[in-house]
Structures are given as structure tokens and as C-alpha cells.
Short mmCIF file of C-alpha atoms in Angstrom, two decimals:
data_model
loop_
_atom_site.label_atom_id
_atom_site.label_comp_id
_atom_site.label_asym_id
_atom_site.label_seq_id
_atom_site.Cartn_x
_atom_site.Cartn_y
_atom_site.Cartn_z
CA UNK A 1 -21.74 -0.42 -15.52
CA UNK A 2 -24.13 2.85 -16.43
CA UNK A 3 -22.18 6.49 -16.45
CA UNK A 4 -22.39 9.82 -14.37
CA UNK A 5 -23.54 13.13 -15.81
CA UNK A 6 -21.60 16.27 -14.39
CA UNK A 7 -23.48 19.63 -15.01
CA UNK A 8 -21.34 22.83 -14.15
CA UNK A 9 -23.12 24.91 -16.54
CA UNK A 10 -26.46 26.91 -15.90
CA UNK A 11 -29.40 26.03 -17.88
CA UNK A 12 -32.15 23.99 -17.78
CA UNK A 13 -33.06 20.11 -17.81
CA UNK A 14 -35.81 19.02 -20.05
CA UNK A 15 -37.58 15.74 -20.94
CA UNK A 16 -38.41 15.35 -24.54
CA UNK A 17 -40.49 12.40 -25.37
CA UNK A 18 -38.15 9.32 -23.89
CA UNK A 19 -35.05 11.27 -23.80
CA UNK A 20 -33.54 14.24 -22.09
CA UNK A 21 -31.29 17.62 -22.61
CA UNK A 22 -29.85 20.30 -21.20
CA UNK A 23 -30.45 23.92 -22.55
CA UNK A 24 -28.26 26.37 -21.71
CA UNK A 25 -27.47 29.67 -24.18
CA UNK A 26 -25.07 27.97 -25.93
CA UNK A 27 -27.62 25.14 -27.25
CA UNK A 28 -29.03 21.98 -26.14
CA UNK A 29 -27.08 18.63 -25.38
CA UNK A 30 -28.80 15.20 -25.15
CA UNK A 31 -28.35 13.13 -21.93
CA UNK A 32 -27.94 9.60 -22.59
CA UNK A 33 -31.02 8.08 -20.51
CA UNK A 34 -30.79 4.24 -21.70
CA UNK A 35 -26.84 4.19 -19.99
CA UNK A 36 -27.06 7.28 -17.01
CA UNK A 37 -27.38 6.11 -13.48
CA UNK A 38 -26.99 9.70 -12.12
CA UNK A 39 -26.53 13.37 -12.17
CA UNK A 40 -24.74 15.63 -10.60
CA UNK A 41 -25.82 19.10 -10.01
CA UNK A 42 -23.06 21.94 -9.83
CA UNK A 43 -24.53 24.62 -11.98
CA UNK A 44 -27.83 27.14 -11.44
CA UNK A 45 -30.49 24.43 -13.14
CA UNK A 46 -33.86 24.90 -13.66
CA UNK A 47 -36.08 21.78 -13.33
CA UNK A 48 -39.68 20.96 -13.56
CA UNK A 49 -42.22 17.59 -12.30
CA UNK A 50 -42.04 16.14 -15.43
CA UNK A 51 -38.55 15.42 -15.70
CA UNK A 52 -38.92 14.16 -12.22
CA UNK A 53 -41.29 11.77 -13.05
CA UNK A 54 -39.18 10.55 -16.02
CA UNK A 55 -35.65 10.57 -13.72
CA UNK A 56 -37.96 8.60 -11.34
CA UNK A 57 -39.44 6.10 -14.40
CA UNK A 58 -35.79 5.61 -15.88
CA UNK A 59 -33.91 5.27 -12.39
CA UNK A 60 -31.70 8.11 -12.17
CA UNK A 61 -30.44 9.65 -9.31
CA UNK A 62 -30.12 13.80 -9.05
CA UNK A 63 -27.46 15.02 -6.57
CA UNK A 64 -27.43 18.79 -5.88
CA UNK A 65 -24.35 21.11 -4.94
CA UNK A 66 -25.14 24.65 -4.02
CA UNK A 67 -22.55 27.25 -5.20
CA UNK A 68 -19.69 26.60 -3.15
CA UNK A 69 -19.38 23.16 -3.17
CA UNK A 70 -21.84 21.55 -0.51
CA UNK A 71 -23.82 19.08 -1.25
CA UNK A 72 -27.51 20.13 -0.37
CA UNK A 73 -29.78 17.35 -1.34
CA UNK A 74 -30.82 14.22 -3.96
CA UNK A 75 -33.70 13.40 -5.75
CA UNK A 76 -33.89 10.30 -4.83
CA UNK A 77 -35.95 8.17 -6.94
CA UNK A 78 -38.92 5.85 -5.50
CA UNK A 79 -36.81 2.96 -4.76
CA UNK A 80 -37.25 0.21 -7.41
CA UNK A 81 -35.73 -2.29 -5.69
CA UNK A 82 -36.84 -1.96 -1.87
CA UNK A 83 -37.13 -5.13 0.53
CA UNK A 84 -38.95 -4.74 3.73
CA UNK A 85 -37.09 -7.94 4.96
CA UNK A 86 -34.28 -6.00 4.69
CA UNK A 87 -34.94 -2.38 6.34
CA UNK A 88 -36.52 -5.21 9.30
CA UNK A 89 -32.73 -6.77 9.56
CA UNK A 90 -31.61 -2.95 9.43
CA UNK A 91 -33.91 -1.91 12.06
CA UNK A 92 -32.90 -5.09 14.17
CA UNK A 93 -29.01 -4.48 14.12
CA UNK A 94 -29.22 -0.64 14.72
CA UNK A 95 -31.59 -1.45 17.86
CA UNK A 96 -29.63 -4.06 18.98
CA UNK A 97 -26.89 -2.43 21.07
CA UNK A 98 -24.59 -5.66 20.46
CA UNK A 99 -25.12 -5.95 16.78
CA UNK A 100 -24.77 -2.07 16.12
CA UNK A 101 -21.27 -1.97 17.94
CA UNK A 102 -20.31 -4.72 16.13
CA UNK A 103 -21.21 -3.22 12.39
CA UNK A 104 -19.99 -0.17 13.69
CA UNK A 105 -16.56 -1.42 14.96
CA UNK A 106 -16.24 -2.46 11.48
CA UNK A 107 -16.29 0.33 9.75
CA UNK A 108 -14.15 1.99 11.84
CA UNK A 109 -11.08 -0.38 11.89
CA UNK A 110 -11.76 -0.46 7.93
CA UNK A 111 -10.83 3.08 7.91
CA UNK A 112 -7.81 3.08 10.09
CA UNK A 113 -6.57 -0.28 8.55
CA UNK A 114 -6.74 1.81 5.27
CA UNK A 115 -5.30 5.23 6.78
CA UNK A 116 -2.53 2.75 7.91
CA UNK A 117 -1.55 1.33 4.95
CA UNK A 118 -1.94 4.92 3.14
CA UNK A 119 1.08 6.24 5.53
CA UNK A 120 2.92 3.04 4.68
CA UNK A 121 3.00 3.37 1.33
CA UNK A 122 4.56 7.15 1.88
CA UNK A 123 7.02 5.78 4.48
CA UNK A 124 8.26 3.35 1.94
CA UNK A 125 9.17 6.23 -0.26
CA UNK A 126 11.03 8.46 2.21
CA UNK A 127 8.24 10.16 4.01
CA UNK A 128 8.66 10.05 7.61
CA UNK A 129 5.48 9.17 8.71
CA UNK A 130 6.39 6.24 11.05
CA UNK A 131 5.50 8.46 14.24
CA UNK A 132 1.57 8.89 12.80
CA UNK A 133 1.56 5.33 12.24
CA UNK A 134 2.35 4.82 16.06
CA UNK A 135 0.13 6.94 17.75
CA UNK A 136 -2.56 5.54 14.91
CA UNK A 137 -1.51 2.22 15.90
CA UNK A 138 -2.01 3.10 19.76
CA UNK A 139 -5.39 5.06 19.29
CA UNK A 140 -6.89 1.83 17.59
CA UNK A 141 -6.19 -0.41 20.33
CA UNK A 142 -8.75 1.16 22.44
CA UNK A 143 -11.35 0.25 19.48
CA UNK A 144 -12.12 -3.36 21.01
CA UNK A 145 -12.91 -1.55 24.58
CA UNK A 146 -15.68 0.87 23.32
CA UNK A 147 -19.31 0.20 24.75
CA UNK A 148 -20.77 2.76 22.18
CA UNK A 149 -20.81 4.35 18.79
CA UNK A 150 -20.01 7.86 20.32
CA UNK A 151 -16.80 6.12 22.02
CA UNK A 152 -15.92 5.18 18.79
CA UNK A 153 -16.39 8.53 16.75
CA UNK A 154 -14.08 10.05 19.65
CA UNK A 155 -11.36 7.24 18.67
CA UNK A 156 -12.15 7.76 14.77
CA UNK A 157 -12.06 11.57 14.88
CA UNK A 158 -8.38 11.21 16.81
CA UNK A 159 -7.17 9.06 14.04
CA UNK A 160 -8.45 11.05 11.28
CA UNK A 161 -6.63 14.50 13.13
CA UNK A 162 -3.27 12.88 13.35
CA UNK A 163 -3.55 11.02 10.13
CA UNK A 164 -4.63 14.53 8.43
CA UNK A 165 -1.35 16.46 10.08
CA UNK A 166 0.81 13.59 8.21
CA UNK A 167 -0.55 15.01 4.74
CA UNK A 168 1.83 18.26 5.55
CA UNK A 169 4.52 15.87 4.79
CA UNK A 170 3.05 13.62 2.52
CA UNK A 171 2.43 16.48 0.14
CA UNK A 172 5.27 19.16 1.34
CA UNK A 173 3.69 21.97 -0.41
CA UNK A 174 3.69 25.41 1.53
CA UNK A 175 0.42 26.23 -0.52
CA UNK A 176 -1.48 23.01 1.18
CA UNK A 177 -1.33 22.88 5.12
CA UNK A 178 -3.49 21.15 7.38
CA UNK A 179 -3.79 23.47 10.38
CA UNK A 180 -6.70 21.77 11.89
CA UNK A 181 -9.70 20.33 10.41
CA UNK A 182 -11.93 23.03 9.40
CA UNK A 183 -15.50 22.66 7.56
CA UNK A 184 -18.52 25.02 6.38
CA UNK A 185 -16.74 26.82 5.41
CA UNK A 186 -13.09 25.37 5.13
CA UNK A 187 -10.32 27.99 6.23
CA UNK A 188 -7.64 26.85 3.56
CA UNK A 189 -7.09 25.10 0.29
CA UNK A 190 -6.50 21.73 2.11
CA UNK A 191 -9.17 21.58 3.73
CA UNK A 192 -11.55 22.48 1.06
CA UNK A 193 -10.13 19.77 -1.01
CA UNK A 194 -11.09 17.35 2.15
CA UNK A 195 -14.45 18.44 2.50
CA UNK A 196 -15.36 18.51 -1.13
CA UNK A 197 -13.81 14.90 -1.81
CA UNK A 198 -15.76 13.50 0.67
CA UNK A 199 -18.88 14.99 0.04
CA UNK A 200 -18.29 13.39 -3.66
CA UNK A 201 -17.62 10.09 -1.67
CA UNK A 202 -20.65 10.32 0.17
CA UNK A 203 -23.03 10.82 -2.70
CA UNK A 204 -21.64 8.22 -4.78
CA UNK A 205 -21.92 5.38 -1.87
CA UNK A 206 -25.50 6.80 -1.82
CA UNK A 207 -26.48 6.42 -5.63
CA UNK A 208 -24.75 2.77 -5.32
CA UNK A 209 -27.06 1.60 -2.23
CA UNK A 210 -30.09 2.57 -4.27
CA UNK A 211 -29.20 0.13 -6.60
CA UNK A 212 -28.95 -2.79 -3.93
CA UNK A 213 -31.73 -3.58 -1.23
CA UNK A 214 -30.80 -1.70 1.70
CA UNK A 215 -32.30 1.47 2.83
CA UNK A 216 -29.59 4.37 3.34
CA UNK A 217 -31.70 5.91 6.00
CA UNK A 218 -30.32 3.32 8.49
CA UNK A 219 -26.97 3.45 9.32
CA UNK A 220 -24.98 1.98 12.06
CA UNK A 221 -21.97 4.15 13.08
CA UNK A 222 -23.60 7.12 12.20
CA UNK A 223 -26.45 8.12 14.48
CA UNK A 224 -30.23 7.52 12.50
CA UNK A 225 -31.96 10.39 13.33
CA UNK A 226 -33.33 13.30 11.57
CA UNK A 227 -30.54 13.23 8.59
CA UNK A 228 -32.11 11.88 5.74
CA UNK A 229 -29.08 9.41 4.99
CA UNK A 230 -26.79 7.87 7.22
CA UNK A 231 -25.91 4.77 5.74
CA UNK A 232 -23.77 6.17 2.85
CA UNK A 233 -21.66 7.89 5.55
CA UNK A 234 -21.05 4.48 7.28
CA UNK A 235 -19.29 3.19 3.89
CA UNK A 236 -17.40 6.26 3.30
CA UNK A 237 -15.28 5.99 5.95
CA UNK A 238 -13.96 2.90 4.63
CA UNK A 239 -12.96 4.38 1.14
CA UNK A 240 -11.77 7.88 2.42
CA UNK A 241 -8.36 7.21 2.60
CA UNK A 242 -8.08 4.73 -0.73
CA UNK A 243 -10.18 7.15 -2.84
CA UNK A 244 -10.69 11.16 -1.90
CA UNK A 245 -7.42 11.23 -0.11
CA UNK A 246 -5.20 9.78 -3.26
CA UNK A 247 -7.14 11.86 -5.31
CA UNK A 248 -5.83 14.82 -3.30
CA UNK A 249 -2.47 13.57 -3.14
CA UNK A 250 -2.53 13.44 -6.91
CA UNK A 251 -3.78 17.01 -7.54
CA UNK A 252 -1.27 18.90 -5.62
CA UNK A 253 1.92 16.46 -5.85
CA UNK A 254 1.30 16.64 -9.68
CA UNK A 255 0.41 20.04 -9.72
CA UNK A 256 -2.67 19.45 -11.60
CA UNK A 257 -4.61 21.41 -8.87
CA UNK A 258 -3.17 24.96 -7.98
CA UNK A 259 -3.79 28.47 -5.92
CA UNK A 260 -5.71 29.92 -8.58
CA UNK A 261 -8.36 27.29 -8.24
CA UNK A 262 -9.79 28.53 -5.05
CA UNK A 263 -11.54 31.35 -4.19
CA UNK A 264 -12.28 33.15 -0.71
CA UNK A 265 -16.12 32.81 0.35
CA UNK A 266 -17.91 32.74 3.20
CA UNK A 267 -15.39 33.63 5.55
CA UNK A 268 -13.23 30.80 3.68
CA UNK A 269 -11.55 28.99 1.26
CA UNK A 270 -13.79 27.01 -1.10
CA UNK A 271 -12.78 25.45 -4.75
CA UNK A 272 -14.04 28.04 -7.74
CA UNK A 273 -16.04 26.53 -10.97
CA UNK A 274 -12.33 25.47 -12.57
CA UNK A 275 -11.14 23.63 -9.02
CA UNK A 276 -14.26 21.40 -8.70
CA UNK A 277 -14.65 20.39 -12.59
CA UNK A 278 -10.42 19.18 -12.43
CA UNK A 279 -11.63 17.72 -8.83
CA UNK A 280 -14.96 15.62 -10.16
CA UNK A 281 -13.02 14.66 -13.38
CA UNK A 282 -9.90 12.90 -11.12
CA UNK A 283 -13.08 11.54 -8.93
CA UNK A 284 -14.34 9.97 -12.30
CA UNK A 285 -11.80 8.48 -13.48
CA UNK A 286 -10.73 6.93 -10.29
CA UNK A 287 -14.10 5.36 -9.88
CA UNK A 288 -13.50 3.96 -13.25
CA UNK A 289 -9.99 2.41 -12.38
CA UNK A 290 -9.46 -1.01 -12.39
CA UNK A 291 -7.43 -3.08 -10.32
CA UNK A 292 -7.23 -6.70 -9.43
CA UNK A 293 -9.04 -7.95 -6.35
CA UNK A 294 -6.98 -10.84 -4.80
CA UNK A 295 -10.34 -12.19 -3.22
CA UNK A 296 -12.30 -12.43 -6.31
CA UNK A 297 -9.22 -12.57 -8.63
CA UNK A 298 -10.31 -11.14 -11.41
CA UNK A 299 -10.01 -7.10 -11.97
CA UNK A 300 -12.93 -4.74 -10.40
CA UNK A 301 -13.34 -0.88 -10.54
CA UNK A 302 -13.45 1.52 -7.36
CA UNK A 303 -17.08 1.68 -7.88
CA UNK A 304 -17.67 -1.75 -8.49
CA UNK A 305 -15.84 -2.18 -5.15
CA UNK A 306 -18.45 -0.03 -3.19
CA UNK A 307 -21.40 -1.96 -5.04
CA UNK A 308 -19.52 -5.22 -3.39
CA UNK A 309 -18.84 -3.66 0.22
CA UNK A 310 -22.77 -3.22 0.23
CA UNK A 311 -23.52 -6.33 -0.73
CA UNK A 312 -21.11 -8.11 1.93
CA UNK A 313 -23.37 -5.54 4.53
CA UNK A 314 -26.45 -7.38 3.30
CA UNK A 315 -25.02 -10.87 3.91
CA UNK A 316 -24.10 -9.88 7.26
CA UNK A 317 -27.67 -8.50 8.38
CA UNK A 318 -29.49 -11.43 6.69
CA UNK A 319 -26.52 -13.47 9.23
CA UNK A 320 -25.41 -15.03 6.27
CA UNK A 321 -21.28 -13.95 6.30
CA UNK A 322 -19.79 -11.75 9.13
CA UNK A 323 -18.74 -8.46 7.15
CA UNK A 324 -15.35 -7.57 6.88
CA UNK A 325 -14.37 -4.08 5.33
CA UNK A 326 -12.32 -4.05 2.55
CA UNK A 327 -8.50 -3.10 3.57
CA UNK A 328 -6.17 -2.23 0.59
CA UNK A 329 -2.73 -3.99 -0.25
CA UNK A 330 -1.92 -0.81 -1.88
#
């Protein structure tokens, strides 16, 4: 599988013939186009139209984040696998209330089941999480009665609130306390980790959608409106507990991420440059990590797992096989 390039320094990305290089005050660093799938840009980078034309030819996506680590947009090259048929099927399932609620419920159910797997894992290791599991199980019983996506989102929001409060017991670290969900800006270090990690996962899912016939603008749980992309938000719900949250637990419990990796900005708390580099490195390693997939009976990476989830959605839309979200056995 092609690799991801992360750029944290300031400089200029240039094209030279059929190659790319990143030029800074320290010198040039060449980017291997033939095995690069995407660029994550966190630094202040200069680009030009000639570069974008080459990225389109090479089918390389470029994701941009601002100084504070907020995702601000992507250069999404002309879809090379675009399918009019698939777009029509997505629109059909979005416009039909019954078909849409079925898919939307699948995403929420997948997220909740993976949340429960995470909590059960730590409950079995001595953390007193049974009360959270009971509340989440009770809340999830209402999923089948939801008549629209707004009701589904409300339940999902209540489940995640309970789940995030359980982080205090899982982490047991006075420097990383939940204190309620806060965004743009996050009000504390734990919220800064959750927001940054989720943002990274959204863009990873977007990159994987680019490698399928699906259109990222048509989601089902998240409303398709004036936002550029929504399908990646749907798919990410399933994987947040087993990718983003597990990374947070690893970084905090192992003391890899520390107080010194945060700074106060915009009346809130955000990761500093070193903190973002640490999180991105762990995310990249986690996506490359392989595990044994019971159904496939072979080892696959977590990034491949996301791609396979998208293929299952395609089959569902074409009425070949009903979509069932991936549930971790962790």
C-alpha cells in the first residue's frame, strides 16, 4: 500500500520533471511520487498550479491543517474511479427515508458496539467501568425506535458523553481529565487529543474513499448539505473507538504524550508542534499495524480495514449484501 507523507516544517513543495521535492531553509527533501498516496500538511507551505496538476496526474491527495491542528480542507484530485451509477445509488439511499435510516443506524450501532468492546477490555483489566457499560447498553436500546437521523445522532451523542467520562478511569491521570466535551477550541488536554485524533481519522477515511467508486459528498448519518464531505464522517464513527481512542490511551498511559506537548491558544488548549508530531507518528504506525481478521482468515492492516468497510458499503448500495459494520474482537 502506498505511503503517507507528513509535512510539519515551513517551505515550498515543487515539481521537477516527474518528481516532487520539499524545499526548506535546510535544503531539499524528495518525495517518492510512485509510492505516495497522500500528503498531510501542517506547516506553512507554498504550492502552485503546476504542482496541483501533477498531483492530479499522480492521484495524490493533499490535506491541510492550520497552525492549531484544525483540518481546513483538502486538494481532492479529479475522481479517477468516479461512477455515475454509484452516485445514483448513493442518492437513492439518501433520499429514501427507510434506506437512509437503515444505513445511518448501522454506523451508530457499529460505533456503540466498538465502544462497548473498548470498555469491556479495560473492565476485564481492573477498571470499574460496569456503570458506564450499563448506561450505554440502556441508551443503545432506543436505536431501533429512531425515526430519523437527528434522533440517532442524539443517542450517539449521549453514548459518547458517557464513554468519554470513562476515560478518566481508564487513564487515571490528573493532567488528562475529560470535564465535558469541548471543541474549537478544546478546553483541556484530553479534549485536544480527541479533536486532533478524530480530525486525522476523518481525513484518512476521505483518502480511502478516493480509492473507491463512492462519492464522499453523500453521507447517510451526517446530512448531505453545504459541507464538502460527509461520508467520511459516517465511516469514521465506526473506527474512532478502536483507532483514535486506543491511540490516546497508549500515548497517555505510556507517558509518551506529556503536559509539555500542549499550549494555550485561542482561549483553549491545543497540541504544539512536537505534540502533533507524536500523535501523527502513533496514528501512522497504528494504521500500518496488522491483525488477524476472523472473517477473511488472514492478517490485514487497520488502513486496509477501512477500505474493506467502504467496499461493504458499495455492496449494500448495489443490493448485493446488507452492510454490517466491523465490530472489534479486541
